[in-house]
Coordinates of C-alpha atoms in Angstrom, one line a residue:
X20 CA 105.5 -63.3 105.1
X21 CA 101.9 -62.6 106.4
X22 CA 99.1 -65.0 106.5
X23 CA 97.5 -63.5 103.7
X24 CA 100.8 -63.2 101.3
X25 CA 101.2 -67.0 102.3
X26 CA 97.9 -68.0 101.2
X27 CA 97.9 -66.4 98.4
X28 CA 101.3 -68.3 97.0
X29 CA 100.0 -71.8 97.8
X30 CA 97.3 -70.7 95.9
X31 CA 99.5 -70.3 93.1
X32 CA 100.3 -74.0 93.5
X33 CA 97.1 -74.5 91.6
X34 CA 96.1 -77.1 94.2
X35 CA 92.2 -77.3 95.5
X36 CA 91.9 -76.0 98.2
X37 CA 90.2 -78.7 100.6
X38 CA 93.1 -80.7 99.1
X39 CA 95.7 -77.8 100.2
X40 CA 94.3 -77.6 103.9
X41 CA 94.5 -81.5 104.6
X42 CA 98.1 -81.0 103.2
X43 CA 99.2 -78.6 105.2
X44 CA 97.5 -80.5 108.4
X45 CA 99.6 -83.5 107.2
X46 CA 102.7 -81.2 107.0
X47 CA 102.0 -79.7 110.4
X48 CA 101.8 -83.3 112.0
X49 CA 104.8 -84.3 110.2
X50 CA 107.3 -81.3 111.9
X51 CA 105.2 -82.1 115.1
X52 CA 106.1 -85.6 114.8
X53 CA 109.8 -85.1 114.6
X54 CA 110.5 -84.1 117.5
X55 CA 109.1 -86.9 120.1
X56 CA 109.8 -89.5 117.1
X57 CA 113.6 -88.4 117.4
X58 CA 113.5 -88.4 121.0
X59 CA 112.4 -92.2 120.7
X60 CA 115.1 -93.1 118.4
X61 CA 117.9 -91.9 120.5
X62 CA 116.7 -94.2 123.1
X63 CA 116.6 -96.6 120.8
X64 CA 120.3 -96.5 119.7
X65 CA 121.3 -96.3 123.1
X66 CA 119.9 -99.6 123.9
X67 CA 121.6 -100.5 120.5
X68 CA 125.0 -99.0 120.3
X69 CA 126.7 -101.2 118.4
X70 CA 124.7 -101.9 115.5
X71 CA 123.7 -98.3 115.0
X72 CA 127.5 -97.2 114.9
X73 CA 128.7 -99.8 112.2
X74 CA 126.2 -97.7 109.4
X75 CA 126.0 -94.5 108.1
X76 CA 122.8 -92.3 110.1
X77 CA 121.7 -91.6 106.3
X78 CA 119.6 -93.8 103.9
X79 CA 122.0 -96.6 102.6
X80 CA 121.9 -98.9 100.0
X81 CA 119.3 -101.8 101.0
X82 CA 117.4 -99.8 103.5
X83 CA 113.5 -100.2 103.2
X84 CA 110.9 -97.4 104.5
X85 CA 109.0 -97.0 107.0
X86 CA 105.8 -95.0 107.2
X87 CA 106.6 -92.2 109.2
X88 CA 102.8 -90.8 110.4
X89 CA 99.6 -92.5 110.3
X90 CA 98.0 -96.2 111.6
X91 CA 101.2 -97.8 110.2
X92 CA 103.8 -95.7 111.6
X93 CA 106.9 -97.6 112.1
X94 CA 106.1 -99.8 109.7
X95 CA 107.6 -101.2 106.2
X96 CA 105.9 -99.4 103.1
X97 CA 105.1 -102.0 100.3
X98 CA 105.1 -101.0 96.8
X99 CA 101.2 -101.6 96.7
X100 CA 101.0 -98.6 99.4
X101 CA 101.9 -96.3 96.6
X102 CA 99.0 -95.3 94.2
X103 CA 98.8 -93.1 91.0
X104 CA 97.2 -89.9 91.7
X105 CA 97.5 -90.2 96.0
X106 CA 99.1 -87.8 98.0
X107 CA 103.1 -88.3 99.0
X108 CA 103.7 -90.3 101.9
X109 CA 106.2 -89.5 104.2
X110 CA 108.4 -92.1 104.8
X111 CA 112.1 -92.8 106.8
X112 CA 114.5 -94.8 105.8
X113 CA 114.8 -98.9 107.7
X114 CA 118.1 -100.7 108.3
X115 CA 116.8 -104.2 107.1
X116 CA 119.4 -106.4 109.5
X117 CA 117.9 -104.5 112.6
X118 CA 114.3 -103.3 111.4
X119 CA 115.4 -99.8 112.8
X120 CA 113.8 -97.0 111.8
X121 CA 116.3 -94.5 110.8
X122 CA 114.2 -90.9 112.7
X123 CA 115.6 -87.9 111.8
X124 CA 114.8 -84.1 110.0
X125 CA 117.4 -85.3 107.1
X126 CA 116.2 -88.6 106.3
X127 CA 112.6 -87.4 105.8
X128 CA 111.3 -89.1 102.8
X129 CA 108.5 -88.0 100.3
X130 CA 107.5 -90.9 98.2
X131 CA 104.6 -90.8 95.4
X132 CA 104.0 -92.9 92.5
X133 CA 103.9 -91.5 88.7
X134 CA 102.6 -93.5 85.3
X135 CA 106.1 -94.6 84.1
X136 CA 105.0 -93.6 80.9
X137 CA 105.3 -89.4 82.6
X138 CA 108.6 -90.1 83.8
X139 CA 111.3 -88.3 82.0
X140 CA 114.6 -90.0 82.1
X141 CA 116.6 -88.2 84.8
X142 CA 113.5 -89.7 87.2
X143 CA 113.4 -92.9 85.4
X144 CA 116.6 -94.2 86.2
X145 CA 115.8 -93.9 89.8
X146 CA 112.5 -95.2 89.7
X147 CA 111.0 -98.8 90.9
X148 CA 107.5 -99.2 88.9
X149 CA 106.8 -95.5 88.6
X150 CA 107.7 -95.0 92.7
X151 CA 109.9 -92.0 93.4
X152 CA 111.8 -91.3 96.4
X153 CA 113.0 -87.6 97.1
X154 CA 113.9 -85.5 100.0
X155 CA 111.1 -84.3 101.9
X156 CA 113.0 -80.8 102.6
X157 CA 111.6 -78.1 100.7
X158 CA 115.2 -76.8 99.7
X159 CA 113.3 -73.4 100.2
X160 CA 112.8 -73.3 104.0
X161 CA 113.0 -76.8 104.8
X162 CA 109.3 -77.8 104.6
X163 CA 108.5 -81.3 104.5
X164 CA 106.6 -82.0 100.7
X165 CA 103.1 -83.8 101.7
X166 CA 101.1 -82.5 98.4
X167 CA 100.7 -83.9 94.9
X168 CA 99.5 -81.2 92.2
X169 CA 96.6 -81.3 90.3
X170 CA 99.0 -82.0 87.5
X171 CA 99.7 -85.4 89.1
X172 CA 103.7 -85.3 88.2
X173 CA 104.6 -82.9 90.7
X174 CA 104.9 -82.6 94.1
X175 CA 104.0 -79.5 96.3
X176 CA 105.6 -77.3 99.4
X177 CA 102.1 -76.0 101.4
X178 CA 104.6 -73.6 103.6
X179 CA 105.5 -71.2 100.7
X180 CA 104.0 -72.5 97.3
X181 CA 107.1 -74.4 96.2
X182 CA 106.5 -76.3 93.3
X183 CA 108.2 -79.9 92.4
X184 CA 108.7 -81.7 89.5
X185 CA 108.6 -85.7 90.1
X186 CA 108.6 -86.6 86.8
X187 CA 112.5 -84.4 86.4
X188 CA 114.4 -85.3 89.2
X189 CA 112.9 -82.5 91.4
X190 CA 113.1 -79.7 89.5
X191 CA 111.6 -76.4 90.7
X192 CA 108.8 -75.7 88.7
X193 CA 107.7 -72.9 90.7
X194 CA 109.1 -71.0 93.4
X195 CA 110.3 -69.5 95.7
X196 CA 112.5 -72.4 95.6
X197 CA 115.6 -72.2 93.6
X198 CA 117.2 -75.9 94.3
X199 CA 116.3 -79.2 92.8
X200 CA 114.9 -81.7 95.4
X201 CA 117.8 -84.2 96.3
X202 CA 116.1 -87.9 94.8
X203 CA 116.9 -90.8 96.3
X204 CA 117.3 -94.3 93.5
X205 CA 115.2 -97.5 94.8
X206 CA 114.7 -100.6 93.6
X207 CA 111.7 -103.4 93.8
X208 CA 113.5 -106.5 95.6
X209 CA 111.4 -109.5 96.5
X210 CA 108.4 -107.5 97.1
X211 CA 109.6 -104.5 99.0
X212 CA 110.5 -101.3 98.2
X213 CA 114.5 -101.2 98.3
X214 CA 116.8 -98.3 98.6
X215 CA 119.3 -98.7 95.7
X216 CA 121.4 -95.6 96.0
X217 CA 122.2 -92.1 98.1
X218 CA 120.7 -88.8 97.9
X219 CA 122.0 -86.8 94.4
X220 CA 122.4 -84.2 95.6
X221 CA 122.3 -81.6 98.7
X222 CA 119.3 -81.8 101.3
X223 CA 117.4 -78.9 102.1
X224 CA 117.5 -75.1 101.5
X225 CA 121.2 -73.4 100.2
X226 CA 123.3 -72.8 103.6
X227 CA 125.2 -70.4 101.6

């Protein structure tokens, strides 16, 4: 796709466009940030073997988040870091009995908060105060989501115009996207924002 033709379908997105370009700066960090973050955590579980084979690689049941970019990288995100009408953040997944931070491409979290009274049922039940957890993947071209439409229910793919809806469980709204983001349940547990289930459903674009 040319520059032009890419433009033109996050325009589509019906997104402003100084909105759109910090987005897609914030997307650009993020895939920038993968790859020395990853290279940090295999380090990491090499000084820590043990516990780091005992769990699953994937977001588990009890994990917090951790910001993933910006002046609080590393650290845990707190309910009160989620505000209506904000963009995503971008979080990863934290084993709680070793503070780890879970770094990979398939654990990349978007999370963005909704008014509970806009979530439809198939969101709610995976909900924590109107917080939503999905997949960062774009299940288009893998993409990480960083950008909340105008709408303020649904969440947006800068690379190709993707279009997400929070409030449904992910549902493509607008594509080229055919697949559902994959939304992961939490939970608020003595303050903290608490994983409280795995991904439903497949991460990322169709490998078929």
């Amino acid at each position: 796709m040319s520059e032009a033709k890419e433009q033109g379908a996050c325009a589509c997105a019906g997104h402003p466009d100084d909105s759109g370009r910090r987005s897609m700066m914030t997307g650009a960090l993020a895939l920038a940030a993968l790859a020395p973050l990853a290279a940090v955590s295999g380090g990491a579980q090499a000084q820590a073997a043990a516990p780091a084979a005992t769990r699953s690689p994937k977001p588990e049941p009890g994990d917090k988040l951790a910001f993933m970019i910006g002046p609080k990288a590393g650290k845990e995100v707190k309910p009160a870091d989620i505000e209506v009408g904000k963009p995503p953040v971008l979080a990863y997944p934290m084993d709680p009995a070793t503070g780890k931070v879970l770094i990979s491409k398939a654990n990349l979290l978007t999370v963005v908060r909704l008014k509970p009274a806009d979530l439809k049922s198939t969101s709610a039940r995976n909900a924590a105060d109107g917080i939503v957890v999905f997949s960062s993947l774009c299940t288009h071209y893998g993409c990480p989501i960083t950008t909340l439409h105008p709408s303020q229910t649904q969440i947006v793919c800068n690379c190709h115009g993707s279009v997400f809806d929070a409030a449904n469980r992910g549902a493509v709204t607008t594509g080229p996207a055919t697949r559902r983001l994959a939304m992961l349940p939490v939970t608020i547990k003595d303050g903290a924002l608490v994983v409280s289930g795995k991904f439903d459903g497949p991460l990322g674009p169709p490998t078929t």
